[in-house]
Amino acid sequence: MATERATEISQAQIAVHWKEEEYVRPTTKFVGQANLVDPAVTERFSEDHFPECFREYADLLNWSQYWHTTLDTSNPPFWKWFVGGKLNACYNCVDRHLAKYGNKAALIFVPEPEDEPVYTITYQELFTRVNEVAAVLRDFCGLNTGDRVTIHMPMIPELPITMLACARLGIVHSVVFGGFSGEAAGLRAADSGSRVMIYADGYYRNGKIVDHKPSADIAVALAEKEGQNVEKVLVWRRHYGQCLSTKPMVPGRDYFMDEVLKDFKRAKVDPISMDAEAPLFLMYTSGTTGKPKGCQHRTGGYLAYVTGTSKYYQDIHPEDVYWCMADIGWITGHSYIVYGPLALAATSVLYEGAPNYPDAGRPWRIAEQLDVNIFHTSPTAIRSLRKTGPEEPKKYNYHFKHMTTVGEPIEPETWRWYYDVVGKREAVIVDTWWQTETGGFLCSTKPALDPMKPGSTGPPVLGIFPIIYDEEGKEVATGSGKAGNICIRNPWPGIMQTVWKDDDRFVKQYYAKYCKNRQSKDWRDWPYFAADGAVGPPDGYYRILGRVDDVINVAGHRLGTKEIESACLTVPEVAEAAVIPVVDEIRGRMPVVYVSLKPGVSDGTRVKEEIVSTIETMIGKIARPKAVNIVPDLPKTRSGKIMRRVLAAISNTMDTGDVTTLANPDVVELIRRQVQGEGPVVMKEGPEDVKRFGESE
Ligand code: PRX
């Protein structure tokens, strides 16, 4: 059953969401200045030249010791890149730029309150501050190379400064998105074995002060419960000398960074020459189980890959002002706000707040004020800015040469507004498809060389060779119009090394499904399973249809439904819980919760409130469900499996399919009436990820 649905997707079904769009070509002005204009690059990165082609990226970096082997495949799928090489990521993002760009802006910080002035950190200043923080980590916290540090911070410049200070010493940073709860941070701190956590006292979001320090206390307590002692919490203050938090500092554990730093003024810490394969950071992401996994990224391959793709696909030059509106707490921020742009000596803008605050003109005012010429954001942000201020961009005198969309599929209509109104028909657009696991882009047009096609991510990026498989492992031919599971046939330098402390999960999750021979040392036998559905049309421009596992992509952010279900089940009155995605006009998808209650519970309203607040507490506001439905029973198979697909169909007013074989078929109609009202069944073709939801179980 699952097999048929996964692969037999007809042209007609796909056409509901996708029709062939006309190509759009970049302007000659853009092409005239682009980094990548030599069509021979495609040949240089052809399969015949794999893996040596990636030297072109690695050579953008300074190595303290050059590598001897580009790719070692002796222990699949634990690939090793640039073996024998040594380098320091912080040195490459900071020190090496000082001679030429010392006085140039490295970071421009835009506070959310508009009356607070923007401030600029030059490469020289960044160097000074990163050194001082590195000295604190080493000499005050006693941290060593290879130790892990959990950083739970908002979008303030001290976040990249702290990350770079870690990288300088080979300390593995694990940044947790600032909007996640203290519980979520504590869980991640425990998993990574962090004995130091780094916080900010508070920040501004949507015009309000968010008191962030309480999260630290929760995180430390939770980590403790999980067996991890957090010895020190360093707290950056958003305004030096005054505290935005009402929470007291815990003596002997909590320290204000500005006070500790007084003893480390002008300290210098030599960057440690790290093995190319040494881990640079962990980034936790959601998967099919309730427990987030720590994607472990390597130093050399990762940095080479994000630097190369930033240069060729983001078209970053040192003189550009580049603004990626993502949060550094997600992979996009790591790769394309911090490491890639800074390795290229760009000026990277950091905006603290909400895109729509105080109004939908804010991003365009920032762009005008700072002369931003490269802009990078998600379809959710674009949809929301369009809805609240469709004419706003016209009021401001800025000019983008290049724009990126990332994180979710973008509808052609939204793409067009982005192109016509935001980009003023001057800016090229790249629709970049990739994942936390992949370090950098997997598919995108080459901005000056390939035409754009609204709604399609485009061809694979240089050195990436995708393939679409059906559930049986048969190749789905490109151009057949059929959908299947998109995989990458080859290793590439940006791919994660493993799941932190869980090699088995790494193999199982990403390689077991399509591995042709477990004994083989040939990379060709080990395709990477991305867990996304895709169609490969005849022109080779891939269309990503969304996740094929139990992950919901909310506003471009990955949430595991199992994590949300686990949170619901901690509410004592809840007997069973199922979480499914519902299509949302702005945020792409949102979670909807279905629960059945234990016998004798009568106050449904209170339970609903408690479920919502528990989800917010255990995960974060981003996981807030669009609806909570208390139902008499959840639809189940005779073997007791909850049919999430049926619930997803109901919430999205789609056909529930044949439910007669369920153990409790009658409940389906009951739930349908409860959710959709008394009217007749509305049948709608839904998007692939919703239609197939829950089938990976
Ligand atoms: O489903 C794909 C979707 O986002 C997932 C990866 O999420 P995450 O690891 O949080 O990384 C987001 C930033 C790279 C993918 O499995 N996705 C990402 N980019 C696109 C996309 N879907 C369609 N088009 C994209 N450009």
XYZ file of C-alpha atoms and ligand atoms in Angstrom:
723
model
C 0.000 0.000 0.000
C 2.670 2.465 1.074
C 4.719 1.477 -1.936
C 2.004 2.163 -4.449
C 1.192 5.547 -3.034
C 4.792 6.592 -2.832
C 5.621 5.927 -6.436
C 2.506 5.905 -8.530
C 1.891 9.568 -8.667
C 0.313 10.483 -11.933
C 1.127 13.403 -14.168
C -2.335 14.751 -13.439
C -1.715 14.782 -9.727
C 1.598 16.520 -10.103
C 0.075 19.020 -12.496
C -2.298 20.146 -9.772
C 0.643 21.794 -8.083
C 3.132 22.307 -10.843
C 2.789 23.451 -14.354
C 5.697 24.134 -16.639
C 6.802 27.705 -16.164
C 8.693 29.860 -18.619
C 12.401 30.374 -18.063
C 13.540 33.748 -16.807
C 17.032 34.918 -17.683
C 19.448 36.933 -15.551
C 20.160 40.505 -16.624
C 23.357 41.289 -18.523
C 24.299 43.633 -15.703
C 24.257 40.751 -13.260
C 26.141 38.434 -15.595
C 28.746 41.130 -16.212
C 29.870 41.124 -12.607
C 29.221 37.508 -11.559
C 31.834 35.220 -10.004
C 30.838 32.233 -12.068
C 30.566 32.974 -15.780
C 32.739 30.281 -17.296
C 30.503 27.545 -18.743
C 33.477 25.169 -18.610
C 32.861 24.855 -14.887
C 30.235 22.186 -15.616
C 32.863 20.043 -17.285
C 35.364 20.703 -14.496
C 32.811 19.353 -12.000
C 31.582 16.468 -14.165
C 31.464 12.939 -12.803
C 34.708 12.156 -14.628
C 36.431 14.708 -12.447
C 34.888 13.604 -9.172
C 36.126 13.885 -6.429
C 39.124 16.018 -7.468
C 36.760 18.744 -8.731
C 36.256 19.806 -5.119
C 39.838 21.013 -4.951
C 38.460 24.144 -6.570
C 36.475 24.830 -3.384
C 39.163 23.739 -0.939
C 41.668 25.997 -2.665
C 39.573 28.998 -1.655
C 40.795 28.359 1.896
C 44.107 28.775 3.661
C 45.422 25.439 4.888
C 48.183 25.203 7.445
C 48.892 21.804 5.952
C 47.722 20.793 2.504
C 45.852 17.480 2.230
C 47.138 14.400 0.443
C 43.862 12.591 -0.374
C 40.785 14.434 -1.587
C 38.305 11.690 -0.667
C 38.825 8.539 1.372
C 35.993 6.044 0.931
C 37.539 3.162 2.834
C 34.818 3.090 5.511
C 31.474 3.859 3.835
C 29.398 5.847 4.465
C 31.863 7.590 6.781
C 33.603 9.523 4.061
C 36.727 11.518 4.778
C 37.488 14.699 2.885
C 40.809 16.438 2.296
C 42.596 13.834 4.345
C 45.882 14.908 5.900
C 44.917 18.570 5.629
C 44.925 20.971 8.546
C 43.244 24.352 8.883
C 41.379 26.588 11.268
C 37.871 27.773 10.404
C 38.127 30.970 12.464
C 41.465 31.857 10.878
C 39.849 31.460 7.465
C 36.859 33.616 8.371
C 38.733 36.333 10.245
C 42.548 36.449 10.523
C 43.361 35.961 6.890
C 41.278 38.974 5.884
C 43.003 41.441 8.198
C 45.775 42.536 5.853
C 43.446 43.526 3.051
C 40.064 44.006 4.695
C 40.845 44.803 8.338
C 38.855 48.030 8.228
C 35.970 46.659 6.236
C 32.645 45.743 7.833
C 32.441 42.050 8.652
C 29.107 42.165 10.475
C 26.458 44.858 10.528
C 24.039 44.452 13.392
C 20.524 45.819 12.974
C 18.655 45.877 16.305
C 14.918 45.347 16.117
C 14.029 48.665 17.812
C 14.324 51.157 14.991
C 15.478 53.957 17.267
C 18.512 51.978 18.342
C 21.402 52.645 15.978
C 22.819 50.016 13.680
C 26.395 49.095 14.480
C 29.223 47.716 12.443
C 31.988 45.317 13.415
C 35.024 45.449 11.168
C 37.184 42.416 10.532
C 39.794 43.946 12.836
C 37.251 44.408 15.616
C 35.874 40.914 15.009
C 39.409 39.574 15.375
C 39.844 41.380 18.695
C 36.524 40.255 20.110
C 36.802 36.656 18.949
C 40.255 36.394 20.539
C 38.993 37.735 23.848
C 36.080 35.313 23.905
C 38.359 32.421 22.945
C 40.534 33.342 25.937
C 37.461 33.216 28.193
C 36.479 29.791 26.872
C 39.966 28.423 27.315
C 41.203 30.118 30.469
C 38.038 30.916 32.403
C 35.976 27.864 31.443
C 38.859 25.450 31.005
C 37.534 24.220 27.674
C 39.741 22.231 25.346
C 39.765 21.232 21.714
C 37.021 18.670 21.090
C 34.834 19.785 24.029
C 31.249 20.732 23.200
C 29.517 23.957 24.101
C 25.796 24.603 23.744
C 24.933 28.121 22.640
C 21.293 29.130 23.049
C 21.226 32.686 21.804
C 19.184 35.100 19.713
C 20.363 37.020 16.652
C 22.933 39.318 18.174
C 26.554 39.702 17.005
C 27.830 37.926 20.098
C 26.399 34.721 18.618
C 28.741 34.517 15.607
C 31.547 35.914 17.762
C 31.078 33.032 20.217
C 30.870 30.470 17.405
C 34.087 31.747 15.854
C 35.806 31.755 19.247
C 34.883 28.074 19.602
C 36.150 27.343 16.101
C 39.421 29.092 16.925
C 40.074 26.495 19.618
C 38.503 23.509 17.899
C 35.696 23.517 20.467
C 32.587 21.976 18.895
C 29.707 24.432 19.061
C 26.112 23.334 19.184
C 23.873 26.316 18.559
C 20.236 25.901 19.521
C 17.739 28.218 17.828
C 16.958 31.062 20.266
C 13.216 30.534 19.835
C 13.452 26.985 21.154
C 12.563 26.426 24.786
C 14.961 25.898 27.679
C 13.874 22.257 27.744
C 14.857 21.788 24.108
C 18.240 23.424 24.772
C 18.794 21.321 27.897
C 18.063 18.106 26.031
C 20.554 19.040 23.341
C 23.158 20.136 25.888
C 22.846 16.761 27.606
C 23.089 14.802 24.366
C 26.191 16.697 23.284
C 27.778 16.505 26.754
C 28.182 20.269 27.150
C 29.490 21.419 30.497
C 29.272 25.065 29.469
C 26.205 26.795 28.053
C 26.145 30.258 26.574
C 23.112 32.502 26.752
C 21.925 36.050 26.272
C 19.901 37.823 28.939
C 17.212 38.875 26.520
C 16.406 40.317 23.132
C 13.778 42.202 21.175
C 11.158 40.460 19.116
C 7.970 41.966 17.714
C 8.437 45.084 19.780
C 8.731 43.255 23.067
C 11.619 42.313 25.287
C 11.994 38.558 25.483
C 13.464 37.508 28.813
C 15.723 34.674 27.690
C 17.704 33.943 30.845
C 14.954 31.796 32.447
C 15.589 29.309 29.623
C 19.105 28.844 30.965
C 17.831 27.750 34.363
C 15.382 25.331 32.759
C 18.042 23.996 30.390
C 20.563 23.371 33.159
C 17.955 21.605 35.293
C 16.883 19.420 32.392
C 20.454 18.594 31.401
C 21.100 17.648 35.033
C 18.103 15.337 34.959
C 19.557 13.716 31.865
C 22.845 13.200 33.678
C 24.785 16.166 32.324
C 26.251 18.642 34.761
C 26.429 22.171 33.343
C 29.164 23.883 35.328
C 29.048 27.326 33.862
C 26.519 29.508 32.124
C 27.944 32.551 30.390
C 25.365 35.268 29.804
C 25.835 37.955 27.179
C 24.001 41.147 27.984
C 22.067 42.698 25.137
C 22.881 46.127 26.585
C 26.205 46.210 28.374
C 25.943 47.054 32.031
C 22.189 46.581 32.286
C 20.202 43.387 32.379
C 17.081 42.606 30.354
C 16.253 39.616 32.543
C 14.412 39.528 35.812
C 15.951 36.189 36.729
C 18.769 36.267 39.273
C 22.186 34.916 38.376
C 23.103 31.678 40.130
C 26.320 32.369 42.070
C 29.235 30.187 41.038
C 27.445 29.057 37.900
C 26.225 32.099 35.976
C 28.567 34.843 34.762
C 27.923 37.976 32.759
C 30.228 37.830 29.777
C 31.015 41.543 29.842
C 32.246 41.218 33.429
C 34.359 38.124 32.741
C 35.807 39.773 29.651
C 37.272 42.587 31.737
C 40.098 40.227 32.678
C 40.746 39.240 29.083
C 41.043 42.588 27.342
C 43.426 42.431 24.377
C 44.015 38.717 24.956
C 45.260 36.829 21.925
C 44.679 33.159 21.316
C 46.433 31.430 18.461
C 44.057 29.574 16.172
C 44.548 25.833 16.568
C 45.420 24.001 13.427
C 42.683 21.396 13.157
C 42.522 18.178 11.257
C 40.269 18.587 8.204
C 38.066 15.843 9.654
C 37.809 17.329 13.159
C 34.181 18.191 13.970
C 33.416 21.901 13.666
C 29.886 21.916 15.032
C 26.732 19.998 15.835
C 23.332 21.073 14.610
C 20.383 19.222 16.043
C 17.519 18.535 13.707
C 14.268 16.617 13.745
C 13.866 13.210 12.267
C 11.482 10.311 12.432
C 11.900 9.611 16.126
C 11.094 11.749 19.133
C 14.750 12.481 19.793
C 16.463 15.169 17.713
C 19.738 14.080 16.178
C 23.001 15.969 16.324
C 24.255 16.381 12.781
C 28.033 16.482 13.092
C 29.821 18.633 10.531
C 33.523 18.443 9.748
C 35.927 21.372 9.561
C 37.660 21.134 6.165
C 35.013 19.703 3.878
C 32.216 21.796 5.346
C 34.116 25.061 5.192
C 35.320 24.368 1.661
C 31.799 23.524 0.541
C 30.050 26.536 2.039
C 32.787 28.866 0.828
C 32.661 27.499 -2.706
C 28.882 27.558 -2.921
C 28.713 31.049 -1.360
C 31.064 32.279 -4.038
C 29.445 30.616 -7.029
C 25.789 30.457 -6.027
C 25.385 33.421 -3.686
C 27.719 35.402 -5.937
C 29.390 36.968 -2.923
C 32.271 39.362 -3.520
C 34.091 41.091 -0.661
C 32.519 44.423 -1.633
C 28.953 43.095 -1.443
C 26.566 43.767 1.406
C 24.900 40.459 1.969
C 21.813 39.935 4.097
C 20.452 36.522 4.894
C 17.335 36.957 7.009
C 17.453 33.403 8.422
C 18.364 32.771 12.032
C 21.913 31.654 12.811
C 20.317 28.968 14.991
C 19.454 27.036 11.839
C 21.824 25.530 9.294
C 21.134 28.318 6.792
C 22.538 30.805 9.262
C 25.622 28.718 10.000
C 26.493 28.134 6.362
C 25.235 31.277 4.699
C 25.364 34.028 7.342
C 28.500 33.049 9.208
C 30.937 30.591 7.647
C 30.474 30.992 3.871
C 30.173 34.787 3.685
C 32.891 35.497 6.248
C 35.297 33.079 4.576
C 34.854 35.257 1.485
C 35.429 38.506 3.435
C 31.895 39.679 2.754
C 29.877 42.078 4.849
C 27.138 40.015 6.478
C 24.081 41.724 7.942
C 22.507 40.407 11.133
C 18.963 41.477 11.904
C 17.712 40.841 15.405
C 13.987 40.892 14.957
C 10.842 39.953 13.120
C 10.714 40.776 9.388
C 7.350 42.490 9.776
C 8.269 44.667 12.716
C 7.094 47.376 13.039
C 5.596 47.082 9.545
C 6.104 45.220 6.285
C 8.432 47.948 5.005
C 11.137 47.119 7.527
C 13.281 44.771 5.410
C 13.268 47.232 2.535
C 14.218 50.134 4.805
C 17.126 48.066 6.097
C 18.127 47.218 2.525
C 18.036 50.907 1.559
C 19.850 52.083 4.672
C 22.702 49.555 4.374
C 22.809 49.335 0.582
C 22.237 45.585 0.749
C 22.720 44.035 -2.683
C 22.317 40.316 -1.933
C 19.201 39.151 -0.103
C 18.382 35.685 1.164
C 15.144 34.494 2.783
C 12.418 31.844 2.868
C 9.103 31.486 1.022
C 7.272 31.931 4.345
C 8.854 35.344 4.900
C 8.148 36.311 1.296
C 4.487 35.253 1.540
C 4.022 37.115 4.758
C 5.698 40.322 3.528
C 3.636 40.137 0.379
C 0.422 39.703 2.278
C 1.028 42.554 4.685
C 2.771 44.988 2.347
C 2.531 44.074 -1.337
C 3.554 47.553 -2.498
C 6.103 48.305 0.219
C 9.294 47.438 -1.693
C 8.455 50.100 -4.288
C 8.744 52.824 -1.691
C 12.399 52.201 -0.989
C 15.461 52.921 -3.005
C 17.478 49.723 -2.775
C 18.752 47.470 -5.525
C 19.348 43.764 -5.114
C 21.518 42.021 -7.667
C 20.818 38.583 -6.252
C 18.139 36.946 -4.110
C 17.798 33.481 -2.612
C 14.800 31.463 -1.542
C 15.355 28.476 0.729
C 13.662 26.045 3.052
C 10.401 25.131 1.333
C 8.978 24.921 -2.139
C 7.995 28.345 -3.443
C 4.799 28.703 -5.468
C 5.369 30.331 -8.871
C 3.023 33.170 -7.892
C 5.034 33.992 -4.797
C 8.233 33.659 -6.838
C 6.917 36.241 -9.289
C 6.167 38.793 -6.610
C 9.666 38.216 -5.227
C 11.134 38.705 -8.694
C 8.983 41.617 -9.916
C 8.427 43.620 -6.769
C 11.177 42.775 -4.288
C 13.864 42.240 -6.906
C 12.496 44.990 -9.178
C 13.218 42.649 -12.105
C 16.910 43.390 -11.635
C 17.844 40.612 -9.270
C 18.558 37.047 -10.202
C 16.873 34.441 -7.976
C 18.312 31.145 -6.824
C 15.960 28.581 -5.281
C 18.322 26.491 -3.200
C 17.295 23.026 -2.048
C 19.316 21.428 0.728
C 19.164 20.257 4.344
C 20.764 20.510 7.765
C 22.544 17.262 7.003
C 23.972 18.396 3.692
C 25.926 21.415 4.945
C 25.286 23.410 1.786
C 23.248 23.583 -1.402
C 22.313 20.471 -3.383
C 20.220 22.004 -6.152
C 20.154 25.532 -7.522
C 20.610 27.348 -10.775
C 24.046 28.852 -11.381
C 22.967 32.479 -11.198
C 24.731 33.844 -14.270
C 24.744 30.678 -16.335
C 21.385 28.946 -15.954
C 17.978 30.480 -16.562
C 15.590 30.491 -13.604
C 12.330 28.578 -13.573
C 9.739 29.698 -11.017
C 8.791 26.870 -8.662
C 11.699 24.590 -9.540
C 14.825 24.427 -7.472
C 16.801 23.818 -10.670
C 19.640 21.528 -11.660
C 21.957 19.881 -9.141
C 24.787 22.121 -8.005
C 28.352 21.463 -9.136
C 29.655 18.045 -8.169
C 26.272 16.719 -6.995
C 24.700 13.794 -8.862
C 21.103 13.118 -7.835
C 18.954 10.152 -8.688
C 15.280 9.493 -8.016
C 14.365 6.038 -6.757
C 11.018 4.405 -6.215
C 10.312 2.470 -3.035
C 11.834 -0.714 -4.476
C 15.073 1.011 -5.365
C 14.327 1.215 -9.076
C 15.458 4.381 -10.758
C 12.674 6.754 -11.777
C 13.805 8.157 -15.084
C 14.290 11.896 -15.328
C 11.646 13.225 -17.648
C 9.212 10.400 -16.888
C 7.079 12.811 -14.907
C 6.966 10.371 -12.016
C 7.794 11.295 -8.483
C 9.998 9.326 -6.157
C 12.590 9.707 -3.450
C 15.431 12.004 -4.359
C 18.865 10.704 -3.414
C 22.410 11.882 -4.060
C 24.568 9.232 -5.658
C 27.920 10.588 -4.509
C 29.560 11.951 -1.371
C 30.381 15.678 -1.267
C 32.468 17.750 1.149
C 29.514 19.400 2.929
C 27.734 16.198 3.966
C 27.590 15.613 7.714
C 30.080 13.146 9.178
C 27.677 11.200 11.345
C 24.933 11.596 13.922
C 26.656 12.629 17.130
C 27.419 9.499 19.161
C 25.150 7.425 16.942
C 26.849 6.005 13.860
C 24.143 3.374 13.509
C 21.431 5.958 13.240
C 23.450 7.765 10.577
C 23.721 4.653 8.446
C 20.142 3.609 9.057
C 18.591 6.984 8.400
C 20.480 8.088 5.304
C 22.101 5.108 3.627
C 20.443 1.807 4.548
C 17.409 2.358 2.343
C 19.186 2.341 -1.000
C 22.588 0.839 -0.213
C 23.362 -1.678 -2.920
C 25.995 -3.625 -1.036
C 26.849 -3.109 2.615
C 30.332 -4.576 2.117
C 31.190 -2.305 -0.770
C 33.861 0.365 -0.462
C 32.699 1.975 -3.687
C 30.777 5.186 -3.092
C 28.544 4.328 -6.050
C 26.881 1.705 -3.889
C 25.936 4.199 -1.176
C 23.360 6.759 -2.330
C 22.316 9.345 0.257
C 18.560 9.234 0.987
C 17.315 12.797 1.499
C 13.756 11.938 2.656
C 12.264 14.379 0.141
C 9.908 13.514 -2.693
C 10.877 14.990 -6.064
C 10.159 14.979 -9.765
C 12.914 15.257 -12.354
C 11.498 16.886 -15.487
C 13.184 16.550 -18.902
C 15.182 19.750 -18.544
C 16.779 18.436 -15.348
C 15.247 21.142 -13.170
C 14.182 19.268 -10.056
C 10.924 19.980 -8.300
C 10.941 19.210 -4.625
C 7.591 17.949 -3.372
C 8.339 17.876 0.363
C 9.242 15.419 3.080
C 8.452 11.725 2.830
C 9.011 11.107 6.545
C 7.249 12.350 9.669
C 8.771 15.759 9.515
C 6.636 18.863 9.119
C 8.235 21.835 7.463
C 6.791 24.825 9.333
C 7.857 28.147 7.869
C 10.939 26.424 6.489
C 11.835 24.888 9.837
C 11.846 21.197 10.523
C 9.689 19.831 13.289
C 9.389 16.155 14.097
C 5.786 15.114 14.624
C 6.998 12.498 17.088
C 8.558 15.228 19.212
C 5.259 17.093 19.328
C 3.344 13.896 20.072
C 5.712 13.081 22.924
C 5.050 16.530 24.366
C 1.257 15.958 24.169
C 1.573 12.630 25.932
C 3.145 14.284 28.959
C -0.216 15.980 29.638
C -1.739 13.566 32.180
C -5.257 13.600 30.707
C -4.085 12.599 27.213
C -4.467 8.940 26.278
C -3.252 9.016 22.681
C -1.902 11.685 20.367
C -1.262 12.080 16.669
C 0.204 15.121 14.938
C -0.272 15.816 11.251
C 0.538 18.697 8.861
C -2.079 21.095 7.579
C -1.511 23.431 4.657
C -1.163 27.044 5.771
C -1.320 30.005 3.429
C 1.695 31.751 4.948
C 3.737 29.199 6.852
C 3.552 26.400 4.293
C 2.578 23.731 6.802
C 1.500 23.837 10.430
C 1.024 21.035 12.925
C -2.468 19.972 13.957
C -2.906 17.821 17.049
C -5.442 15.035 17.489
C -5.808 13.528 20.938
C -8.093 11.128 22.709
C -8.471 11.591 26.449
C -8.387 9.194 29.344
C -11.794 8.113 30.657
C -13.556 10.552 32.940
C -11.837 13.734 31.749
C -14.481 16.328 31.060
C -12.865 19.745 30.781
C -11.674 19.605 27.186
C -10.973 23.331 26.909
C -8.519 23.267 29.765
C -6.781 20.186 28.350
C -6.439 21.895 24.969
C -4.816 24.903 26.605
C -2.514 22.668 28.531
C -1.487 20.786 25.391
C -0.605 24.030 23.618
C 1.380 25.380 26.543
C 3.187 22.053 27.023
C 4.241 22.005 23.369
C 5.496 25.579 23.662
C 7.380 24.765 26.824
C 8.934 21.542 25.653
C 9.795 22.592 22.112
C 9.121 26.256 21.477
C 6.507 28.623 20.079
C 7.395 27.577 16.545
C 5.700 24.232 17.205
C 2.422 25.814 18.353
C -0.337 23.804 16.691
C -2.876 25.419 14.396
C -5.606 23.359 16.075
C -6.032 20.796 18.804
C -8.851 18.325 18.176
C -10.093 16.201 21.027
C -11.688 13.159 19.438
C -13.404 10.077 20.862
C -10.794 7.739 19.374
C -8.000 7.880 16.795
C -8.451 5.882 13.581
C -6.367 2.714 13.795
C -5.473 -0.327 11.770
C -6.385 -3.704 13.195
C -2.843 -4.027 14.458
C -3.320 -0.811 16.419
C -1.307 1.594 14.273
C -2.678 5.139 14.269
C -3.607 6.151 10.716
C -2.112 9.621 10.607
C -2.673 9.776 6.863
C -6.454 9.662 7.433
C -6.265 12.503 9.940
C -4.082 14.514 7.554
C -6.686 13.991 4.826
C -9.479 15.200 7.110
C -7.666 18.332 8.256
C -6.748 19.199 4.673
C -10.219 18.377 3.271
C -8.802 15.648 1.103
C -10.136 12.227 0.243
C -9.513 9.847 3.155
C -9.353 6.870 0.828
C -10.672 3.467 1.764
C -11.075 3.226 5.523
C -13.224 0.107 5.710
C -10.319 -2.089 6.760
C -9.624 -0.009 9.851
C -10.366 -1.384 13.287
C -12.727 1.539 13.939
C -13.916 2.870 10.562
C -16.920 4.710 12.018
C -14.747 7.093 13.940
C -13.448 8.556 10.686
C -16.812 10.067 9.771
C -17.294 11.283 13.322
C -13.960 13.066 13.252
C -14.626 14.425 9.782
C -17.880 16.023 10.910
C -16.248 17.376 14.021
C -13.409 18.997 12.074
C -15.106 19.948 8.809
C -18.656 20.493 10.018
C -21.831 18.815 8.897
C -21.508 19.575 5.193
C -20.824 17.026 2.474
C -17.333 15.591 2.076
C -15.100 18.043 0.260
C -12.545 16.213 -1.793
C -9.448 18.049 -2.802
C -6.207 16.883 -4.293
C -3.588 17.625 -1.701
C 0.139 18.138 -1.863
C 2.346 15.060 -1.913
C 3.840 15.363 1.537
C 0.346 15.570 3.092
C -1.048 12.752 0.968
C 1.776 10.433 1.904
C 1.982 11.519 5.501
C 2.621 8.782 8.035
C 3.487 6.137 5.489
C 7.112 5.896 6.480
C 6.108 4.277 9.756
O 11.927 19.313 2.530
C 13.084 20.029 2.194
C 12.916 21.476 2.585
O 13.499 21.624 3.863
C 14.042 20.372 4.305
C 15.320 20.593 5.059
O 15.066 21.347 6.192
P 16.265 21.829 7.105
O 17.158 20.682 7.404
O 15.675 22.545 8.260
O 17.092 22.823 6.225
C 16.452 23.979 5.769
C 17.440 24.863 5.080
C 18.256 24.228 4.072
C 14.262 19.597 3.039
O 14.309 18.207 3.297
N 13.569 22.395 1.641
C 14.730 23.052 1.825
N 14.985 23.866 0.783
C 13.982 23.701 -0.099
C 13.083 22.759 0.445
N 11.986 22.370 -0.232
C 11.779 22.905 -1.437
N 12.577 23.834 -2.007
C 13.682 24.267 -1.384
N 14.451 25.191 -1.949
